[in-house]
Coordinates of C-alpha atoms in Angstrom, one line a residue:
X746 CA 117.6 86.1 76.0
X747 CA 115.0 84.9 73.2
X748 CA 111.8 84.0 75.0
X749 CA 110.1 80.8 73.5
X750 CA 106.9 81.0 71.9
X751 CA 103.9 79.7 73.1
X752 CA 101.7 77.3 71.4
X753 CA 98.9 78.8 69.7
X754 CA 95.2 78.2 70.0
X755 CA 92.5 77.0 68.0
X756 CA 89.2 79.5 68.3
X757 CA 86.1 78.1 69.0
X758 CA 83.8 80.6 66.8
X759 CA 81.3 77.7 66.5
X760 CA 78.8 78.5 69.7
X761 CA 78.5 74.7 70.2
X762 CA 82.3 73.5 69.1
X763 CA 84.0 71.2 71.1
X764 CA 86.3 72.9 73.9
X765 CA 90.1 72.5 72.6
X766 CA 92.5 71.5 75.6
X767 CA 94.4 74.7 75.1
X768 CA 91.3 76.6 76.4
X769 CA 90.6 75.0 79.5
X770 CA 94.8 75.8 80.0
X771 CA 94.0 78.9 79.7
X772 CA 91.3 79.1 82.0
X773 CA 93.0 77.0 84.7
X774 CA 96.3 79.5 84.8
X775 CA 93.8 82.7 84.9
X776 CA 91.8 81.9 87.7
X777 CA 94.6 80.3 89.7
X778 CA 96.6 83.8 89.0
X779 CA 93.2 85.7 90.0
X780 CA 92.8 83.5 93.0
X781 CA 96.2 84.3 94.1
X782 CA 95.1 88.2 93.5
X783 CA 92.7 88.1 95.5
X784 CA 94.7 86.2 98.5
X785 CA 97.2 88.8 97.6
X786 CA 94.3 91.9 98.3
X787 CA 93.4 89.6 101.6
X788 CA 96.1 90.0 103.0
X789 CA 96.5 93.5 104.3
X790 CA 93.3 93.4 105.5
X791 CA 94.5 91.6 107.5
X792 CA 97.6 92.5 108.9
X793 CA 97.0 96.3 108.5
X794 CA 96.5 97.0 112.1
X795 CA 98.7 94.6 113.8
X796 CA 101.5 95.7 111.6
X797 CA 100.3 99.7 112.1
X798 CA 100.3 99.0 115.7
X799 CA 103.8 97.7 115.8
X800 CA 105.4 100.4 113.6
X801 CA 103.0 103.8 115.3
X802 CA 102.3 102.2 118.3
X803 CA 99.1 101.0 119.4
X804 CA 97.5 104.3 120.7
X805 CA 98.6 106.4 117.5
X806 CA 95.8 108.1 115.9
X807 CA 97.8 108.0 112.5
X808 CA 96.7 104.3 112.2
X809 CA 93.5 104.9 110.5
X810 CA 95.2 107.6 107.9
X811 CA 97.8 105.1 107.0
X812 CA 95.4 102.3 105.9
X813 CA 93.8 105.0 103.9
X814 CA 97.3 106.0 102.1
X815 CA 98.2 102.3 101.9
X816 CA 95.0 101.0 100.5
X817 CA 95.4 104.5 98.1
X818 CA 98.4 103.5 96.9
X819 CA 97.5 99.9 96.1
X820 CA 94.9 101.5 94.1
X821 CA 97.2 103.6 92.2
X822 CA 99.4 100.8 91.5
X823 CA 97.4 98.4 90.0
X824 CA 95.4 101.3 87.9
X825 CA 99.2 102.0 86.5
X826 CA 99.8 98.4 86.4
X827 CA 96.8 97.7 84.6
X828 CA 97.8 100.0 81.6
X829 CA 101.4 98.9 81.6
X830 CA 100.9 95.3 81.0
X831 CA 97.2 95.8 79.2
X832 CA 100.0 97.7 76.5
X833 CA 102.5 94.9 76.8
X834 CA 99.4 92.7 76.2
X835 CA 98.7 94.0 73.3
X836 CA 102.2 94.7 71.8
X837 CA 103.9 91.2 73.0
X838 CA 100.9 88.6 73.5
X839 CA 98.6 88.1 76.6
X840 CA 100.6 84.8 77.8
X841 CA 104.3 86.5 78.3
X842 CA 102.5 89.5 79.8
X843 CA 100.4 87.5 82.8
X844 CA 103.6 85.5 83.7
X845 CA 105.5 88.9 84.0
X846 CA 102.4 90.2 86.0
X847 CA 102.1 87.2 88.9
X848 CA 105.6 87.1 89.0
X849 CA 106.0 91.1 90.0
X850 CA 103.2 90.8 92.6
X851 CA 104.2 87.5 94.5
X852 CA 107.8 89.3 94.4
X853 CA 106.8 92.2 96.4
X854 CA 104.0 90.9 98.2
X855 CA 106.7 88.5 99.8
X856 CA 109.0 91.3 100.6
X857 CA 106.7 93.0 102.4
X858 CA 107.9 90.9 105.6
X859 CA 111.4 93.1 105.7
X860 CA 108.9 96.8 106.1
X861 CA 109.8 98.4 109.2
X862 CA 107.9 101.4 108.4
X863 CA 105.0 101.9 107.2
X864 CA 105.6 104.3 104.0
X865 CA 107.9 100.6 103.3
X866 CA 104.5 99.0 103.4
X867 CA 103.0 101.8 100.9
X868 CA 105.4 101.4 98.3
X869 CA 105.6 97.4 98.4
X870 CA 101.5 97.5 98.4
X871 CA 102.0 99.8 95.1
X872 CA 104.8 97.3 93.5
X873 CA 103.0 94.6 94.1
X874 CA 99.8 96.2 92.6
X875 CA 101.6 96.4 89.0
X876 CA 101.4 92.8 89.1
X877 CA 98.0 92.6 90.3
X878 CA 96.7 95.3 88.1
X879 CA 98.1 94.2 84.9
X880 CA 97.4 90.0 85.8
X881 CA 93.3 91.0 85.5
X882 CA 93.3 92.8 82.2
X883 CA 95.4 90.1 81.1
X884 CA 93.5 87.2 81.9
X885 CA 90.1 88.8 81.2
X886 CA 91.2 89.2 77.5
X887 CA 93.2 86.3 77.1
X888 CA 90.1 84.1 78.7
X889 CA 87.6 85.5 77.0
X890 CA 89.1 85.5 73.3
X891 CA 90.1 82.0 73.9
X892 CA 86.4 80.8 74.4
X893 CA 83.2 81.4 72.5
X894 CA 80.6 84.0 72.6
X895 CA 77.9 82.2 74.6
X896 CA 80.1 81.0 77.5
X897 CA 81.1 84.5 78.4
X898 CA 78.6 85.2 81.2
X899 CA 79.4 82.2 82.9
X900 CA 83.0 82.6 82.7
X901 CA 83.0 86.6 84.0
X902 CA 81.0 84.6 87.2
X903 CA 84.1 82.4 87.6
X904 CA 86.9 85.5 86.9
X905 CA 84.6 86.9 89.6
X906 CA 84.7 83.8 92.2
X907 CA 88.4 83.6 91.5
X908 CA 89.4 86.4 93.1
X909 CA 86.8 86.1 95.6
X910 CA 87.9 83.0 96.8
X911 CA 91.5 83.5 97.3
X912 CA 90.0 86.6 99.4
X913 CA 88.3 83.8 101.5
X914 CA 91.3 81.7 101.7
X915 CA 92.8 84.6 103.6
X916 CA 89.9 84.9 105.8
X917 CA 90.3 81.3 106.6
X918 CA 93.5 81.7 107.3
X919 CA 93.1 84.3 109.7
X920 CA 90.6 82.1 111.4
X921 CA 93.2 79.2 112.1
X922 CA 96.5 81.4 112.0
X923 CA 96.5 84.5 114.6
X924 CA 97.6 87.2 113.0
X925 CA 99.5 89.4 115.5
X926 CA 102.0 92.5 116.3
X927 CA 104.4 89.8 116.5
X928 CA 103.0 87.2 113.7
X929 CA 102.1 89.6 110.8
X930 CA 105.5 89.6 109.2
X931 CA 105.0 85.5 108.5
X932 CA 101.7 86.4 106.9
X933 CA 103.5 88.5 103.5
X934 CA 105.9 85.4 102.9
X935 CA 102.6 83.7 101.5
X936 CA 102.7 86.2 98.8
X937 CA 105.6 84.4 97.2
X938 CA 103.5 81.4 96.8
X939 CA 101.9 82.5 93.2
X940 CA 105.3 82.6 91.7
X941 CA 105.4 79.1 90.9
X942 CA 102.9 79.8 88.7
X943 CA 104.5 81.8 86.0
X944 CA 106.7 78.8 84.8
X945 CA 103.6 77.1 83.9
X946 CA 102.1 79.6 82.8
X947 CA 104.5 79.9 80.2
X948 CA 105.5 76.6 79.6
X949 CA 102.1 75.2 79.1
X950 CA 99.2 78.1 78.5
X951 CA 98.8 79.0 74.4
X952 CA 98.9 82.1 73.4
X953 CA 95.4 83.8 72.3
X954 CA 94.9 83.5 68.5
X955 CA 92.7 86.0 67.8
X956 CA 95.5 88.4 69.3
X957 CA 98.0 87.0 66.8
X958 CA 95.8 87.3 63.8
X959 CA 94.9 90.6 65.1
X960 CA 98.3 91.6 65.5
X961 CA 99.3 90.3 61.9
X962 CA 96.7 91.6 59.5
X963 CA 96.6 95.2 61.6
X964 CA 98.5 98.0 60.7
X965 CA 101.5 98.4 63.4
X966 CA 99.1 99.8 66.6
X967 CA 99.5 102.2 69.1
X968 CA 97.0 101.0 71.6
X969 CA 96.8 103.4 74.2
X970 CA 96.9 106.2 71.4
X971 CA 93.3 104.5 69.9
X972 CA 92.0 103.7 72.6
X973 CA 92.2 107.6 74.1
X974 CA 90.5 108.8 70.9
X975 CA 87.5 108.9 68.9
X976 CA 85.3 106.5 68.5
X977 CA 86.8 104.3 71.1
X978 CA 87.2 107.8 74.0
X979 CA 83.3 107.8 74.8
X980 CA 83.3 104.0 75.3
X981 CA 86.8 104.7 77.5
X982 CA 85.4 107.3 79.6
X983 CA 81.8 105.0 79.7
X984 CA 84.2 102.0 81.1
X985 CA 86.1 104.7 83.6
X986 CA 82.8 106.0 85.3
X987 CA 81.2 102.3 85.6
X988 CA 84.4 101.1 87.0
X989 CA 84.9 103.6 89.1
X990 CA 81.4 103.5 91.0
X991 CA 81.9 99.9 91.9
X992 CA 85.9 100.5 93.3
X993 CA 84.9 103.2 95.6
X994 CA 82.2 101.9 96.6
X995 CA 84.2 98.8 97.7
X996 CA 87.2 100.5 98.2
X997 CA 86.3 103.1 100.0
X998 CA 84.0 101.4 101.7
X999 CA 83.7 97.9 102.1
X1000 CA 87.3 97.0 102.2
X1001 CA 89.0 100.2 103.9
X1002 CA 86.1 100.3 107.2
X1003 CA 84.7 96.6 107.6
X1004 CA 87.7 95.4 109.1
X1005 CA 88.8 98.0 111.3
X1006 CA 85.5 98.6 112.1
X1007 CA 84.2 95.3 113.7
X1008 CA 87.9 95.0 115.9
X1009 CA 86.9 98.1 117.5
X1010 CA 83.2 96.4 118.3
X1011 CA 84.6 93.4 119.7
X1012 CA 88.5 94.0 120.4
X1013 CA 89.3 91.0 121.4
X1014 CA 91.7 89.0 119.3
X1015 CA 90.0 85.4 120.4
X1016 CA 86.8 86.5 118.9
X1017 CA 88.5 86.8 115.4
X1018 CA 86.4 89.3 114.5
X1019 CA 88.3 90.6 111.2
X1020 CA 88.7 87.0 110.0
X1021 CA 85.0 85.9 110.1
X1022 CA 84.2 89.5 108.5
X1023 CA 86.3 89.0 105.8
X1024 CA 85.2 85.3 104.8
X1025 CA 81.2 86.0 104.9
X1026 CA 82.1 88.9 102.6
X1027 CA 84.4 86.8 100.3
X1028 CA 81.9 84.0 100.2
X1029 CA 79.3 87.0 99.5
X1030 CA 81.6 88.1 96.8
X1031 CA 81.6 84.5 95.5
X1032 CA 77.7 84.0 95.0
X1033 CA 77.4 87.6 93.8
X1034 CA 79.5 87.6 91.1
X1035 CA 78.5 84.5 89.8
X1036 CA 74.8 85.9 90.0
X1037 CA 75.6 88.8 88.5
X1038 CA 77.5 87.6 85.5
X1039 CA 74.2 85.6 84.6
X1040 CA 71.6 88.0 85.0
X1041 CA 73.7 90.5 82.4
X1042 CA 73.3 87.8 80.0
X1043 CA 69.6 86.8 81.5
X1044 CA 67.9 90.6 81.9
X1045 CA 70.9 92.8 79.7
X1046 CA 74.0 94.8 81.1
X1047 CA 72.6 97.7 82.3
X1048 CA 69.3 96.8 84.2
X1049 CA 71.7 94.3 85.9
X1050 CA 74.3 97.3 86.7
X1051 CA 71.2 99.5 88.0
X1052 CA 70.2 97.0 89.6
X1053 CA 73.3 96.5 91.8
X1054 CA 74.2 99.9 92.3
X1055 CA 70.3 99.8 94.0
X1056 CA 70.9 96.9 96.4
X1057 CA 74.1 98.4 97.4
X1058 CA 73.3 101.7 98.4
X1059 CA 70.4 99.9 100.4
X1060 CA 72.3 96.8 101.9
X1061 CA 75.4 99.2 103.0
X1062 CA 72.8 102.1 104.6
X1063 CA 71.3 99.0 106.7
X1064 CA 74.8 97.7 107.4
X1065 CA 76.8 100.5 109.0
X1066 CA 73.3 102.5 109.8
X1067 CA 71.3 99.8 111.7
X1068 CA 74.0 97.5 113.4
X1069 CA 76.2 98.3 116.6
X1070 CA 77.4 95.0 118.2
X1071 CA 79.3 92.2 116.3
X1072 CA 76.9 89.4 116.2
X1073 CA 74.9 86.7 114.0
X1074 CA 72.6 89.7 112.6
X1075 CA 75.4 91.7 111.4
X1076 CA 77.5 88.5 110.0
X1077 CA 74.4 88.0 107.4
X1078 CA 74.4 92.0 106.5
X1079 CA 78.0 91.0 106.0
X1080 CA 77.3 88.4 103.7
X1081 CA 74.7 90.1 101.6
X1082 CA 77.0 93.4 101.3
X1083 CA 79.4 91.4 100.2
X1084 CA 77.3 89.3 98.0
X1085 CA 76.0 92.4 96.2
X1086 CA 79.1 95.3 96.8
X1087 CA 81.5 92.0 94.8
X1088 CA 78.5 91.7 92.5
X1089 CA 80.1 94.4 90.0
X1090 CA 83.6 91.9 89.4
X1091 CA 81.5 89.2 87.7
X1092 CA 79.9 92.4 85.6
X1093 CA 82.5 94.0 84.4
X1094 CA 84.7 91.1 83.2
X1095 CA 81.7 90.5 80.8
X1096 CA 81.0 93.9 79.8
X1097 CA 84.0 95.6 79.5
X1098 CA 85.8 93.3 76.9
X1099 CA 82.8 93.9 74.9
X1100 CA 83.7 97.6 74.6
X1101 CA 86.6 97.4 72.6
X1102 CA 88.2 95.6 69.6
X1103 CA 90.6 92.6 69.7
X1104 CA 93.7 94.7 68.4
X1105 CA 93.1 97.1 71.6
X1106 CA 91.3 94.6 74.1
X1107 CA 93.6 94.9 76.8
X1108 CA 94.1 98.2 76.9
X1109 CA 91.2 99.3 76.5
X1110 CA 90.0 97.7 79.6
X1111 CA 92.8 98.2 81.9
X1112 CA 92.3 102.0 80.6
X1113 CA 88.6 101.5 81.8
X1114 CA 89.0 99.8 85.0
X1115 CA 92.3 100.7 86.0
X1116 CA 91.5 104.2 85.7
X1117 CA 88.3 104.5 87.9
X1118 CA 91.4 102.5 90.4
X1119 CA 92.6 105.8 91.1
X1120 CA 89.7 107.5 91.4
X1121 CA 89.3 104.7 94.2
X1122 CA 91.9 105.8 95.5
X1123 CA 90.7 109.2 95.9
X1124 CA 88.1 107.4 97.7
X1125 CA 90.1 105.6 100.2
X1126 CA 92.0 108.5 101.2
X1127 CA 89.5 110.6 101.3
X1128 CA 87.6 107.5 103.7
X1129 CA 90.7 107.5 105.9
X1130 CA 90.6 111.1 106.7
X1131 CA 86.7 110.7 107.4
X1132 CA 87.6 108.2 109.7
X1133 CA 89.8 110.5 111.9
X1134 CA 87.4 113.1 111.3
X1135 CA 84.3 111.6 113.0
X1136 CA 86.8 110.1 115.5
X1137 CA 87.3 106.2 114.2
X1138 CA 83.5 106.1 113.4
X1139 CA 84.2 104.3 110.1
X1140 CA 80.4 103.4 110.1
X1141 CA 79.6 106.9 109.6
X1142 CA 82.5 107.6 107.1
X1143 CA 81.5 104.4 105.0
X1144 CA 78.1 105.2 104.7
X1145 CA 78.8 108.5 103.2
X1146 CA 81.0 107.1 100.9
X1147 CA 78.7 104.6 99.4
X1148 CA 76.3 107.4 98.1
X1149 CA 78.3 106.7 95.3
X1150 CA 75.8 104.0 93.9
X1151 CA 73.1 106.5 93.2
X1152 CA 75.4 107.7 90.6
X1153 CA 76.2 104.5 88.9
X1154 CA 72.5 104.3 88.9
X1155 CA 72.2 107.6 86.0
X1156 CA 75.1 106.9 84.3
X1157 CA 74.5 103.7 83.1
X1158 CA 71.5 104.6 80.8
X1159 CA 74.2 106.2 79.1
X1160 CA 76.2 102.8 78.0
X1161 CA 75.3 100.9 75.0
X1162 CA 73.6 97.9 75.4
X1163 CA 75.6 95.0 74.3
X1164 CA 73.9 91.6 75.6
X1165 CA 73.9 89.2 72.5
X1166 CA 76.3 90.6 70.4
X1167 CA 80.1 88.7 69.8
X1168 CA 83.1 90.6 71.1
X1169 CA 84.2 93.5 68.5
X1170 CA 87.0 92.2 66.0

């Protein structure tokens, strides 16, 4: 079947050019896909235990190991799903490779309602991560060639609020909806909702022209193959380490124990303990990555980077060191780990594109962030065995894991500095 082309774009390389139509296209489809993402991500949060409980049994001790596989395995997906589209991005065009990419993780998202098992529920969290993996180093590169220069900080704030506030919805939803043993299952059917989405997405969003006149005057490219070697490795392995400090920090920490953690404080399902936890950090994530993406561009990339890493390892040692009961107190730690943990997804939508030229964009960073996506995963394996370890104290397993800011705080005097210069051609 021939797929039909997409319209093409005018670039905006004049700093104060009027913003064509096709642009704000563009934009629209990315951060509805990234929104769905990140109601996507919400969602097991949210079920996780209710659905654990109903497979294992409430009492099983195997509860807190599976989240830790599960949330492992999402990982791993979207690091693989990351490369595999961020190459079909850059072989085929960003446009027919984000439809492909919501379209996979509604899909399987949506099937999870059928698991009866829970290693059902690992491999439909990893094939549904292809989707999600691949959909953000899509849209970063497709949004950010599609624009100019100077509106890049604010529009790695709004990639970062995106996700963040489809993350909310779910915490909303959770609020209103009761998410049970027997009402989980009703909760995955939502994933289907984003599908919609690729028809437009290809009937209406141009395609990025800088990729096709990239793709036209380049010698036929081998992406990954360029990417994995000199000069582009050092930046690589630069975008792998930066990455990977802010996933397993919130992987491993934030997002694997938070939830968990405050139902066993206040166990009772009226309170709606998990919900209200997940929307104060989603709204957190909101703010922060907003923030974030502005001071890059304000104070430069890496002060801003050091600078989170800093207030995370402090805000999370407060968090699960100083607080035992669920209450107001530990609902505005909440926010403000949230607000500064999330802080990293409005900085590295504006820093990694700037690593890598427009003929390898997309891989490049899916490479770079997808990658330290594993190494998450390492984490949140690693945090679910803690957890049974120190006997379901996941306030004690989290706060070892977040020692992994103090080494985002060295390695980043070893990135370049790249606040004022245009995306590399």
């Amino acid at each position: 079947m021939t797929i039909p082309s997409t319209p093409t774009l005018p670039d905006p390389t004049r700093p104060h050019a009027a913003i064509p139509r096709g642009a704000w296209l563009v934009l629209l489809a990315a951060f509805l896909g990234w929104m769905f993402d990140g109601l996507e991500q919400g969602i097991f949060p949210l079920i996780a235990r209710p659905a654990l409980q109903q497979m294992l049994g409430k009492k099983s001790p195997d509860i807190g190991a599976w989240i830790g596989y599960i949330t492992a395995a999402w990982l791993v997906g979207a690091a693989v799903g990351g490369l595999l589209f961020g190459w079909l991005g850059d072989r085929l065009g960003r446009v027919r490779g984000m439809a492909l990419s919501v379209l996979v993780y509604s899909a399987f998202t949506g099937l999870g309602y059928f698991a009866q098992q829970p290693w059902h529920l690992l491999v439909l969290r990893l094939l549904a991560a292809l989707g999600m993996g691949g959909e953000w180093s899509l849209g970063v590169a497709l949004v950010m060639e599609c624009w100019p220069n100077n509106r890049r900080p604010i529009l790695a704030g709004v990639i970062g609020i995106s996700a963040n506030l489809g993350f909310a919805i779910t915490g909303v939803m959770g609020l209103i909806f009761q998410v049970s043993i027997d009402s989980w299952r009703w909760v995955m059917l939502l994933g289907l909702s984003p599908a919609v989405l690729t028809l437009l997405i290809r009937l209406f969003v141009p395609e990025s022209e800088k990729w096709r006149h990239s793709v036209s005057t380049a010698q036929p490219n081998q992406p990954v193959r360029e990417v994995m070697r000199p000069p582009l490795l050092s930046k690589a392995i630069l975008g792998i380490a930066l990455s990977s400090v802010a996933l397993i920090g919130t992987w491993g920490a934030v997002q694997l124990s938070i939830s968990p953690w405050v139902n066993k404080l206040a166990p009772d399902p009226r309170l709606h303990t998990s919900a209200k936890s997940l929307f104060l950090i989603a709204i957190g994530a909101i703010v922060g990555c907003f923030v974030s993406a502005l001071l890059a561009e304000k104070l430069g990339r890496r002060i801003t980077y050091f600078g989170m890493c800093l207030l995370s390892f402090a805000a999370t040692k407060v968090l699960f060191g100083y607080f035992h009961t669920f209450g107001p107190g530990m609902m505005v730690m909440m926010f403000l780990v949230g607000a500064l943990t999330a802080s990293f997804f409005g900085w590295l939508p504006l820093y990694l594109p700037e690593l890598f030229p427009t003929r390898v964009r997309a891989t490049g960073q899916g490479i770079a962030y997808n990658t330290g996506r594993i190494l998450a995963a390492g984490g949140a394996i690693w945090g679910g065995k803690l957890v049974d370890y120190y006997h379901e104290d996941y306030a004690r397993s989290a706060a070892i894991i977040t020692l992994v800011y103090l080494v985002g705080m060295i390695i980043i005097w070893f990135a370049p500095e790249t606040r004022g210069k245009a995306l590399p051609e």
